[in-house]
Every structure is written in structure tokens, then in C-alpha cells.
Amino acid sequence: MADCGRTIPAEPGAADSRTPSPLPGKKKAQQQSPGPRSRYQSSAPGHCFRKVTLTKPTYCHSCSDFIWGLVGFLCEVCNFMCHEKCLKTLRSVCSCMAPTLIRVPVSHCFGPAGQKKRFCCVCRKQTEGNAALRCEVCELHVHADCAVFSCADCRSCHLDGTQDMDTFHHHWREGIPASAARCEVCRRSCGSSDVLAGMRCEWCGITSHAACYLSVPPECTMGRLRCMLLHPACVHLHSRNFSKMHCYRITESCNHNMDNLDDVDPSVVPVPAKEGQPATTPESGKQLLRVFDGDDAVKRGQFRLVSIPRTTRNEEVVEAALRAFYLPDDPLDYELQELGGQQLLHSDDILNRNGGPDKSQLKDGAVDAWILRAKPHDTEVLKVYVSWLKSDVASVSVSKTSTTDAVLREVLIQLGRQEKDPSTFSLVEVYMGSKQVQRQTLTDQEMLLEKLQEIRKVSLRQMNQTRFYIMENRTRVIQVSLLIGGLPPLLPREEYTQLIQEHLTIKSHLVTISHVYGSQGAVVLQVSCFSEAERIYMLAKDTTVNNKPLTSLVVPEIMHNKLGKDVSPLLVFVNPKSGGLKGRELLHSFRKLLNPHQVFDMSNAGPLAGLHTFRELPRFRVLVCGGDGTVGWVLGVLEAIRHKLVCPEPPIGIVPLGTGNDLARILRWGPGYSGEDPHHILVCLDEAEEVQMDRWTILLDAQDISEDGKHTSFLEPPKIVQMNNYFGLGIDAELSLDFHQAREDEPDKFTSRFHNKGVYVKVGLQKISHTRSLHKELQLQVDTHTVPLPNIEGLIFLNIPSWGSGADLWGSEVDGRHGKPRIDDGLLEVVGVTGVVHMGQVQSGLRSGIRIAQGNYIRLTVSKPIPVQVDGEPWIQPPGHIIISAAGPKVWMLRKSKQKQKKPSVVRPDGRSESPSSRDGGQ
């Protein structure tokens, strides 16, 4: 919070020595206002409890138990509800005190909320509909109109050069939706799906009651996923001028319409009143006031509606206004000024609007508008936080003559460092907004009392979320890495340098090219200036080269020497366009369960950014969430840049989000993702076994072939593609081509696996009478032998024993001529189908394909244009030669283990073992 001389404790333990905020002091008690209500004290600061009568089943927010009887205790500020017995042991601070609990301010990345039942962290009410937001990195959920009152308490996922991380503490978040979760201290149930209750560490996943979590040892062990999690202390990123959306590579679509949260308050819609009548609510007969918290709110038109009785004293109006803005200060320190005039409400005034309009009403006759102002003081107490100690606070009295230099000297004396030169320290103003943390270094002669009064005049809410830090001046080497993609491929370094200079006008003394990925048309820039890095980042997004837009990403640096010996970080690629909305939800879930710096959106510059980030790690694993085409994409980029990786052959696991998912089927990851718990997926991946798989290179050399097999003319340059699953020619590829064209025409309809398979059936029925003598158009050579083809309409080359969404095209019959197929035997199986009916019989398990041959070198001669498809990607191939051969070394894949392996429990500092299921909170 503002930390500026108001009598508010900074720690929960200080609550016993004060009346609950925002209660007024003794002066308020001497003035008998109309209809006084009893207030109840609690052991947690900020709350303003009153006794209420319960009219429906209600649960306690502290212990998560049911409240028996008709009496409960409700906080008028944040809607916290609890038993009378829980008031004495309450540890959950009010929403207005949330800024005081922040250790390291980190802003949130707000995006549209999902469909699950969640509760707002500010008002504690259930979030519903499109007005709800969630953080893409942590478990914070909030209403759109409450977002401006949340603070920068997101997870710290990297070091930015301004702080060190000697010990890593739990990051607690209130709210455990799993009712089966158990408290780590008392082992009783602590979760609830009915209210916002319980505390959960967002790194290790241990859960606890709000009254028990302070008894948990503060050091976090990272939980069950420790061996695959990228520890924040190992990630370094200079991010001063970049938002968290840029740092975590979260696409702009996820942040659509979130940029104006500070400009518009959706909840504050004025209630119109008839001309000549007071603005009152018909249900209660109360009056509505429009209250602004400063000049900035007036400028933006952002106000809060305050409902008060028609006969109310000023202090009660001020108190209601403070509650509306979640401000924990004393009402006696504030006053209301009428908007557009100088009229004030004094302490002995009574606001009574029972009659018609008067001069104080606005011209529109809707609702009276007032500005909440802080009363000026000659002296205030300023709290200065010590940046290198994380928790120590120095309190300094400031007056009209107090300068920054004087405050620094006083703080150093309180810290016992008076021998230090104050000029080697700075006083930094930090605004801990929920969307962005803003820092400003104050000049030595700046008047601090004027500074505090200026901030309050602009916005009282901003003052509540502002801190002052003393920081030691150190010369820091700035290195910002930017990955620029979308450039023409296969150019020399000199030409890439020229293109970057020409289109981005870089300053050569500040920018250097550190890495060139010619096969991907991308370069990595090292920038030694924040402003230059930000300029290049934004300019690249609006630049095109050869009519192709450039992409720019901020890339972190992983300090691999800090990784534990038993840690093998997981690199996660998610294709959000696969599996409908499931890909989007998995992307959000994996960002929460892991470090968001190890989770990459495939629609944002592809897999290169992730592989470049992990390039120096001696060991890591890869998880690909998408269809077979997405897996092939990752394998293709990995093959192209493996010579630049310290770990050139990382094993790869799959979460199947496509239509066929044949590769995922034979690796036991299932026919398709159907909503499994993401934490369970990660545990299974940790226990998976590593197997090898063949990959094949297909050379397509298009030439005009005469009937006698001789070349007559050159059609197009040769093309090389990689194959992982299968390669088909004829009717199989023709169906894939028709499906592909239908999806290109109406992509919005192809969002479910069931619909996609229905389209396949439809195009198959249209081809049921199709006849094509493929054996007359092809000549097949396997190894060194020419193989005659039977009368078939489709020819398929299999690398895995799964085809067309799990069908066994080769068959399980024992055949003395051929061996049993395996994914690592170095052989391709050649199978034929006679038509659509035959393919349907194979899909239903009634028949298998026509076995033709097995071999490791295939040569085809095609005399006519023919549909072909590689791993589901179809096109029309001109006549010519097709050669299939092994593509270098085998790739390592992760196959799901049949039996669950027992992993050792994580031993915590207190000697207790951590439950393997605690990471997901019992979900």
C-alpha cells in the first residue's frame, strides 16, 4: 500500500493494536450518527465485520466449514464471511490490505476467464460470464471491474537483474477449488468449491487453511514436478520496458480488450433518475453517489457508485466511499468535494436528499458526483522498503522540507549503515499495478511530502498500491535477447545483417546478431539498451520483408549451471488451434503448473523460440500438445537446428489434440485429449519410458515421364519432406486432400474431433464409386528389387502400426515373408487398398490391407499427376520420381508407462515428506 503515515499495520500480527479499518477513531464515536451498527474486531487487519442474518446455506471463508445457524459475520469491504469463533484466529487480510503482503511486486497477465466456477480475489464473489478475467500465469481470478483493485502479487518466474534469490519461498494464493484438499498442518479438509477458502502454494501445490499456512516452513521445494520445472532462479531476463505479456510470449488475442481496464469501469453504470426526483434505489430507498478517487478518475470517467441512506453524516459517506475503493485508511483523514465546485461535506453535515433537486445535483439529474480527497497534513510517516532484504521496512517522518537525500540518510541510520555514502543509493517509487509495475527513481532534492500529496490528488487507489524502495546504485550490464523471425531462409549472415539494418535501422553499437537460424529464416539480436530493444521489438511487428510480416519475441537466458543434477526441465509446445478450445486451456494450465518461460505457444513464431531458449541445457524433455502435424513440425525444426543444441536429441512426449493422433496412439498417450488433469499428464510424462523411432526423408523429383519411362521435360525443382507416420498415394491421399480443402474453406467449423471425422466419412462416401488403376501409373522398387503391384487404388508406406485414427492397416496375422512391424526397426511397410469400401472395412477392423513389401529404401516412378499425403498433409504431385530413405539418426520419443512407477517423495526442510498428489491440491 502507500505506506505514508496512516495508522495501518504492515503485517498481520499488528492487527491487535488497532480498531478494524476503515473504522473511524474516537471522534467518530462521540458523534451519534443515524442508525449506528455494531462492528466486530478480528485478528486480521483491514476487515470491517458486522453481524448478519443468513438466509441461505453459507460456508466460512476461513475454515471452509458450513456455518450452522442464522448468524454470520460479514466484512463490509471484501465480503469475507466467517464464524464468530473464526474471528479470533483469522489470518486472511482484507482485500484493501493485499498490497502490504507483497514481497516482490510482479504484475499479472490478464486474459478472458475459462468456464470453470471461480471466485474473485477482490470482492470474493463468484465470477461469471464475459466480465471475468484470469491471470495467464497464476491462479488469480477477478471481475473486470475489480481488476484495477487487485495488486501486483503474481508469481516471480525469473530474475531481472535487480534482485537475487538466495532462498525460494512459497507463493500463497487464496482459493482451493478441490474440496478433497488436505491442510498440510492439521491434515483436515481445507478446500471448497462453494467459497474462496484455503491457501495453496502456486509452485509446490501444498494446501493449508488460512489460519494454518503461516505455520508451514517458508522455503518451497517445488513439489512433485521439481525435476521437470524450470526454477525461477535459473532464468534471467532484463524486462524493464516490456510487459509480462511480452516476457511470457502471450499472444495479443489472449489480452484482447484488456488494455483499457484502467480506463473504463464496467460496474459503475449510473442509475438514471426522473427529472425533479432524487437518485435513489427503488428497493431500499437509499441514495446513490458517484464518487471519484482523484483527478485521473475524473479525466477517464471512472467512478464508483456508493449507496447510502438518505439521511447520513459525512463521516459515514466517506467511510462508504473508502470501502468502495478498497482503501483501509481512517475516514477522518479524508473529505468529499463536490465535482465542479468547491463545496465540502464537513464532519457535522448531514446529507439529506428526501426532496426534489437542489443546487448540488448534477445537470443531468442522474446521480450526485463527488471527489474523495485526502486532507493535507504538515507531516507524514513514510515507509521505505529495503530492496536487498525483501522484508525490512524503515519508517521516516517527512515534512514540507524533507528531500529524498534527507530521507536516504535517515533510512541508512535506521539500518545501521550510516557510514555509507547516501549518493550511492536511490529512492525508487514503485507503483504495484495489477497490469504493470512502474518504477521511477526520485531526484535527490525532490520534496517527498509534495510527492505524496501529488500522487493522492491523482488517484487514491494508486497511492494505496505505491511503495518506496531504497536501492543501491550498481552498474548493471543490460542484455536483451530478441528473436526476429519471418526473414527469407538460407541467407548468409551478412545478408541478414543488411536486411535487419535496412528494415529496422538498428544502432550497430547497441545491437549485435548472436545467432543465425538460416533454415528457419530467423536471427537473434543482443541489445544492450532497454529503449533500443523496445523500439526494435515494436517496429518488427509492423514490418514486412518480401511481403511476409516479421515476428519478434523476447527470449530469456537460462543459467544452466544453476540447474540441479537431477533436474531435466520440460519444454512444452502447445498448438492452441488444435482440439478446439482444449489447446487454449492446456496452454493456460501448463503455464500455471510450470514456469511460463518453459511453455511456448506454437501459433507465436513456432517451435524455434523454445528450442533456442533451451539450447545450452545439457538435458531436457519436450512435450508437444497438438496433432500429428504439430509433432512433425517440432521434429522438423529440431532436425534442422540440432547441431546448435547441447542436447541434440531430447525425448518427446505427446498430448494428442488432433483428429487421427496415430503417433500418440502407438506411444500409449491415447486417441485424443478428453479433459484429463494436466498435473496427472505431467506426472505420467515424468514416469514415461524413452524409445527410439525411425524418421524418413522423401525426395520428390517432378519430371515429365513418357510411357517408356524416359524423362522428357523438367517440371519443377526437387522437394524434400520428412515423414514420421506414413506416406500415401492415391485414394487415401485424395480423401485427405478433399478434407483439407473443406477445412481451408470453413476453418471455424473444424474445432472438434467428432466433426472432423464426420467430414472424412462424407468425402469418403462421395468417392465410393471411384476407380483408378494405380498399378498402371506407378512403378515400385523396394531396396534393390522391383515389386509388381496388384490392382489397387491406394498405396501406403507405414512407419508406425497405426493408420487413419488407429486402424491396423498391416494386420496382426503372422507372415513368414515379413517381420513384425516396429517403430525402430529401420523398415517401412508397404500396403495397398482397393478402394473406399476396403478402407472402411480396415477402419472397422473387418479386414487389413494388402501386404506388398518391407524395406528401408523405396523408389517410385509416377507417370501421371497423383494425390499424395505425408502425415496428413496432402497435395497433388506431378509425375516424376519419389525416393524414400532413412533420415539420419533415430529420434527419441516418450512412451507412457503401463505401470505407474514409484517416485521418491520430496523431502522438505522440516524433515517431512511431501505427498505426490499435493502439487495439484488434491484435484
XYZ file of C-alpha atoms in Angstrom, residues 544-916:
373
model
C 7.272 -6.908 -43.715
C 10.114 -8.388 -45.744
C 9.212 -9.768 -49.167
C 5.515 -9.304 -48.271
C 5.934 -11.517 -45.203
C 5.439 -9.971 -41.739
C 8.254 -10.233 -39.236
C 7.815 -11.677 -35.772
C 9.637 -10.556 -32.631
C 9.894 -12.324 -29.286
C 11.683 -11.530 -26.042
C 13.851 -14.555 -25.183
C 15.082 -15.280 -21.626
C 18.506 -16.622 -20.716
C 18.675 -19.903 -18.802
C 21.626 -20.239 -16.448
C 22.133 -23.966 -16.911
C 24.947 -24.139 -14.358
C 22.378 -23.470 -11.606
C 20.198 -26.462 -12.523
C 20.177 -29.391 -10.126
C 21.858 -32.606 -11.239
C 18.548 -34.499 -11.140
C 16.585 -31.772 -12.966
C 15.598 -32.258 -16.597
C 13.364 -29.268 -17.471
C 10.351 -29.852 -19.652
C 9.944 -27.769 -22.802
C 6.233 -27.525 -23.633
C 4.833 -26.652 -27.067
C 1.071 -26.113 -27.358
C -0.830 -25.608 -30.594
C -3.906 -23.643 -29.427
C -5.566 -24.166 -32.810
C -5.715 -27.933 -32.235
C -8.513 -29.587 -30.311
C -10.845 -26.585 -30.327
C -10.649 -24.730 -27.020
C -8.760 -27.568 -25.339
C -5.417 -26.352 -26.649
C -6.075 -22.917 -25.201
C -6.970 -24.382 -21.801
C -3.902 -26.633 -21.779
C -1.705 -23.646 -22.548
C -3.141 -21.842 -19.532
C -2.874 -24.913 -17.267
C 0.766 -25.661 -18.119
C 1.737 -22.020 -17.573
C 0.318 -22.307 -14.061
C 1.801 -25.704 -13.212
C 5.258 -24.951 -14.615
C 7.350 -21.878 -15.184
C 5.699 -19.914 -18.042
C 9.167 -19.441 -19.561
C 9.155 -23.142 -20.477
C 5.715 -23.109 -22.140
C 5.505 -21.893 -25.750
C 2.531 -21.059 -27.955
C 3.086 -22.670 -31.371
C 0.985 -20.011 -33.096
C 3.523 -17.404 -31.970
C 6.640 -17.952 -34.130
C 6.595 -21.759 -33.934
C 8.932 -24.065 -32.003
C 12.206 -22.218 -32.723
C 11.883 -19.846 -29.746
C 11.627 -22.715 -27.279
C 14.495 -24.707 -28.745
C 16.695 -21.600 -28.828
C 15.868 -20.849 -25.175
C 16.868 -24.393 -24.157
C 19.892 -24.559 -26.478
C 22.528 -24.670 -23.691
C 20.767 -27.115 -21.385
C 22.649 -30.412 -21.135
C 19.388 -32.332 -20.774
C 15.705 -31.589 -21.215
C 12.490 -33.196 -22.414
C 9.852 -31.949 -24.830
C 6.065 -32.153 -24.620
C 4.083 -31.414 -27.787
C 0.369 -30.668 -27.423
C -1.225 -30.962 -30.850
C -1.928 -33.318 -33.690
C 0.483 -35.440 -35.733
C 1.208 -32.439 -37.947
C 2.289 -30.383 -34.932
C 4.590 -33.181 -33.774
C 6.125 -33.335 -37.253
C 6.627 -29.569 -37.197
C 8.597 -29.753 -33.943
C 10.633 -32.737 -35.157
C 11.439 -30.922 -38.406
C 12.744 -27.796 -36.661
C 14.650 -29.936 -34.164
C 16.304 -31.808 -37.032
C 17.286 -28.540 -38.707
C 18.962 -26.934 -35.677
C 20.067 -29.961 -33.621
C 23.724 -29.140 -34.342
C 23.291 -25.914 -32.330
C 21.861 -27.666 -29.243
C 23.935 -29.023 -26.371
C 21.240 -31.721 -26.048
C 20.586 -32.578 -29.719
C 18.176 -35.479 -29.115
C 15.680 -34.611 -26.360
C 12.924 -37.214 -25.876
C 9.467 -36.056 -26.962
C 6.072 -36.781 -25.394
C 2.648 -36.029 -26.853
C -0.726 -34.735 -25.690
C -2.989 -35.676 -28.645
C -5.136 -32.745 -29.803
C -5.546 -33.647 -33.485
C -8.026 -35.780 -35.405
C -6.139 -39.027 -36.073
C -3.403 -38.911 -33.415
C -1.850 -42.130 -34.724
C 1.596 -41.467 -33.277
C 0.125 -40.721 -29.848
C -1.860 -43.969 -30.004
C 1.142 -46.219 -30.527
C 3.035 -44.345 -27.761
C 0.078 -45.012 -25.394
C -0.907 -41.375 -24.934
C -4.423 -42.188 -26.119
C -6.665 -41.471 -29.123
C -7.236 -37.858 -28.069
C -7.223 -35.477 -25.158
C -10.543 -35.572 -23.324
C -10.008 -33.269 -20.366
C -7.510 -35.209 -18.233
C -5.941 -33.398 -15.306
C -2.871 -31.536 -16.670
C -0.938 -32.310 -13.482
C -1.582 -36.027 -13.997
C -0.307 -35.696 -17.579
C 2.948 -34.197 -16.314
C 3.365 -36.945 -13.720
C 2.837 -39.615 -16.415
C 5.371 -37.838 -18.614
C 7.888 -37.888 -15.768
C 7.377 -41.660 -15.457
C 7.386 -42.366 -19.213
C 9.992 -44.577 -20.850
C 12.239 -43.452 -23.686
C 12.018 -45.296 -27.020
C 13.509 -44.676 -30.433
C 11.581 -44.047 -33.648
C 12.628 -44.007 -37.298
C 12.236 -40.894 -39.438
C 12.274 -40.872 -43.199
C 13.239 -38.408 -45.908
C 11.100 -38.228 -49.057
C 12.674 -36.754 -52.200
C 10.050 -35.638 -54.735
C 11.683 -35.068 -58.121
C 8.969 -33.918 -60.548
C 9.753 -34.685 -64.208
C 7.611 -35.407 -67.227
C 7.789 -39.180 -67.707
C 6.923 -40.755 -71.062
C 5.191 -44.094 -71.381
C 8.519 -45.919 -71.809
C 9.790 -44.420 -68.532
C 12.168 -41.868 -70.060
C 12.399 -38.223 -68.948
C 11.033 -35.786 -71.490
C 10.994 -32.413 -69.650
C 11.684 -30.715 -66.296
C 8.547 -29.668 -64.356
C 9.642 -28.129 -61.024
C 12.645 -28.206 -58.643
C 13.008 -31.222 -56.351
C 11.302 -31.060 -52.945
C 12.369 -32.803 -49.735
C 9.918 -33.556 -46.912
C 10.203 -35.521 -43.674
C 7.892 -38.385 -42.751
C 7.117 -39.706 -39.268
C 3.927 -41.750 -39.588
C 3.012 -42.697 -43.146
C 3.097 -41.657 -46.771
C 0.129 -42.314 -49.037
C -0.649 -42.118 -52.751
C -3.991 -42.492 -54.480
C -7.412 -42.742 -52.857
C -6.121 -42.300 -49.300
C -4.406 -39.021 -50.196
C -7.372 -37.914 -52.295
C -9.691 -38.121 -49.282
C -7.176 -36.169 -47.197
C -6.987 -33.529 -49.928
C -10.778 -33.102 -50.042
C -10.877 -32.821 -46.243
C -8.044 -30.290 -46.274
C -9.832 -28.139 -48.859
C -13.081 -28.251 -46.854
C -11.190 -27.127 -43.740
C -9.498 -24.294 -45.637
C -12.892 -23.040 -46.862
C -14.558 -23.043 -43.409
C -11.883 -23.335 -40.691
C -14.208 -22.237 -37.876
C -16.303 -25.396 -38.236
C -13.357 -27.767 -37.758
C -12.948 -27.405 -33.995
C -13.940 -30.879 -32.793
C -12.605 -34.342 -33.469
C -16.130 -35.715 -33.963
C -16.976 -33.154 -36.667
C -13.682 -33.759 -38.472
C -14.290 -37.496 -38.666
C -17.808 -36.830 -39.927
C -16.383 -34.802 -42.798
C -13.986 -37.651 -43.587
C -16.946 -40.046 -43.824
C -18.807 -37.621 -46.074
C -15.966 -37.190 -48.566
C -15.378 -40.949 -48.473
C -18.959 -41.694 -49.471
C -18.590 -39.288 -52.403
C -15.631 -41.365 -53.649
C -17.185 -44.779 -53.117
C -17.663 -45.367 -56.858
C -14.228 -44.011 -57.701
C -11.982 -46.328 -59.717
C -8.335 -45.792 -60.569
C -5.859 -48.408 -61.694
C -2.952 -47.214 -59.627
C -0.784 -50.168 -60.581
C -0.719 -48.864 -64.162
C 0.559 -45.435 -63.087
C 3.277 -46.496 -60.625
C 6.484 -48.482 -60.706
C 7.686 -49.620 -57.284
C 11.217 -50.579 -56.280
C 11.916 -51.761 -52.711
C 15.603 -51.899 -51.791
C 17.095 -53.358 -54.987
C 14.036 -55.338 -56.140
C 11.254 -54.275 -58.464
C 7.918 -55.202 -56.869
C 4.835 -55.751 -59.050
C 1.712 -54.018 -57.764
C -1.718 -55.682 -57.528
C -4.884 -53.982 -58.753
C -5.155 -51.236 -56.075
C -6.385 -47.649 -55.782
C -4.148 -46.575 -52.920
C -0.556 -47.288 -51.879
C 0.567 -46.514 -48.298
C 4.010 -46.662 -46.673
C 3.821 -47.159 -42.898
C 6.424 -46.223 -40.302
C 4.115 -46.884 -37.332
C 1.499 -49.627 -36.845
C -1.398 -47.162 -36.748
C -3.148 -45.508 -39.684
C -6.319 -43.478 -40.165
C -7.181 -42.846 -36.494
C -5.916 -46.092 -35.045
C -6.616 -48.695 -37.735
C -4.173 -51.618 -38.073
C -3.582 -51.482 -41.818
C -0.753 -54.045 -41.828
C -2.709 -56.534 -39.740
C -1.720 -58.856 -36.922
C -1.535 -62.118 -38.893
C 1.757 -63.997 -38.715
C 3.524 -63.879 -42.062
C 6.719 -65.799 -42.738
C 7.738 -63.427 -45.520
C 7.636 -60.289 -43.361
C 8.696 -59.415 -39.849
C 6.517 -57.850 -37.148
C 6.494 -54.063 -37.628
C 8.206 -51.841 -35.067
C 8.772 -48.111 -34.970
C 12.545 -48.535 -34.639
C 13.273 -51.450 -36.988
C 14.550 -49.264 -39.836
C 11.923 -50.659 -42.215
C 8.839 -49.314 -43.967
C 5.754 -51.454 -44.511
C 4.207 -51.150 -47.988
C 0.433 -51.753 -48.035
C -2.253 -51.395 -50.702
C -6.020 -50.699 -50.527
C -8.529 -51.444 -53.260
C -10.875 -48.511 -52.620
C -13.069 -46.624 -50.174
C -15.004 -49.759 -49.180
C -11.762 -51.554 -48.368
C -10.611 -48.583 -46.295
C -13.897 -48.601 -44.391
C -13.502 -52.312 -43.647
C -9.982 -51.653 -42.337
C -11.296 -48.847 -40.127
C -13.949 -51.140 -38.667
C -11.450 -53.969 -38.052
C -13.022 -56.404 -40.515
C -10.056 -56.567 -42.874
C -6.474 -55.467 -43.171
C -4.620 -54.004 -46.118
C -2.838 -55.910 -48.867
C 0.717 -56.549 -47.721
C 3.178 -55.801 -50.513
C 6.691 -55.454 -49.097
C 9.043 -54.275 -46.335
C 12.226 -52.306 -46.935
C 14.457 -49.393 -45.995
C 14.854 -47.840 -49.451
C 11.861 -47.068 -51.681
C 11.899 -45.736 -55.235
C 8.680 -44.853 -57.073
C 8.203 -43.763 -60.683
C 4.956 -41.859 -61.260
C 3.695 -41.369 -64.821
C 0.677 -39.116 -64.093
C -0.203 -36.394 -61.541
C -1.410 -38.092 -58.385
C -2.685 -37.056 -54.924
C -0.135 -37.727 -52.177
C -0.113 -37.079 -48.427
C 2.603 -37.110 -45.784
C 1.376 -37.410 -42.187
C -1.995 -35.951 -43.168
C -0.677 -33.037 -45.280
C -1.942 -33.600 -48.878
C -1.156 -32.105 -52.306
C -1.136 -33.062 -55.991
C 2.267 -34.400 -57.013
C 3.333 -34.064 -60.675
C 4.806 -37.111 -62.459
C 8.410 -37.990 -61.735
C 10.449 -39.934 -59.184
C 9.834 -40.343 -55.430
C 12.621 -41.697 -53.248
C 12.154 -42.621 -49.564
C 15.190 -43.256 -47.360
C 16.157 -43.098 -43.687
C 16.547 -39.549 -42.343
C 19.739 -39.742 -40.312
C 19.638 -40.721 -36.621
C 16.506 -42.024 -34.967
C 14.548 -39.694 -32.717
C 13.807 -40.353 -29.068
C 10.146 -40.440 -28.058
C 8.435 -40.829 -24.679
C 6.067 -43.788 -24.337
C 3.596 -43.817 -21.493
C 4.442 -46.459 -18.933
C 1.918 -49.257 -18.472
C 2.542 -49.442 -14.734
C 2.902 -46.424 -12.508
C 6.434 -46.170 -11.245
C 7.046 -45.173 -7.662
C 8.879 -41.896 -7.465
C 10.680 -40.903 -4.262
C 8.866 -38.338 -2.175
C 10.285 -34.849 -1.956
C 11.844 -34.267 1.445
C 11.054 -30.885 2.902
C 13.356 -28.816 5.129
C 11.421 -29.824 8.234
C 12.104 -33.499 7.521
C 8.560 -34.346 6.402
C 7.920 -35.935 3.024
C 5.690 -34.149 0.557
C 2.734 -36.057 -0.815
C 2.994 -36.710 -4.583
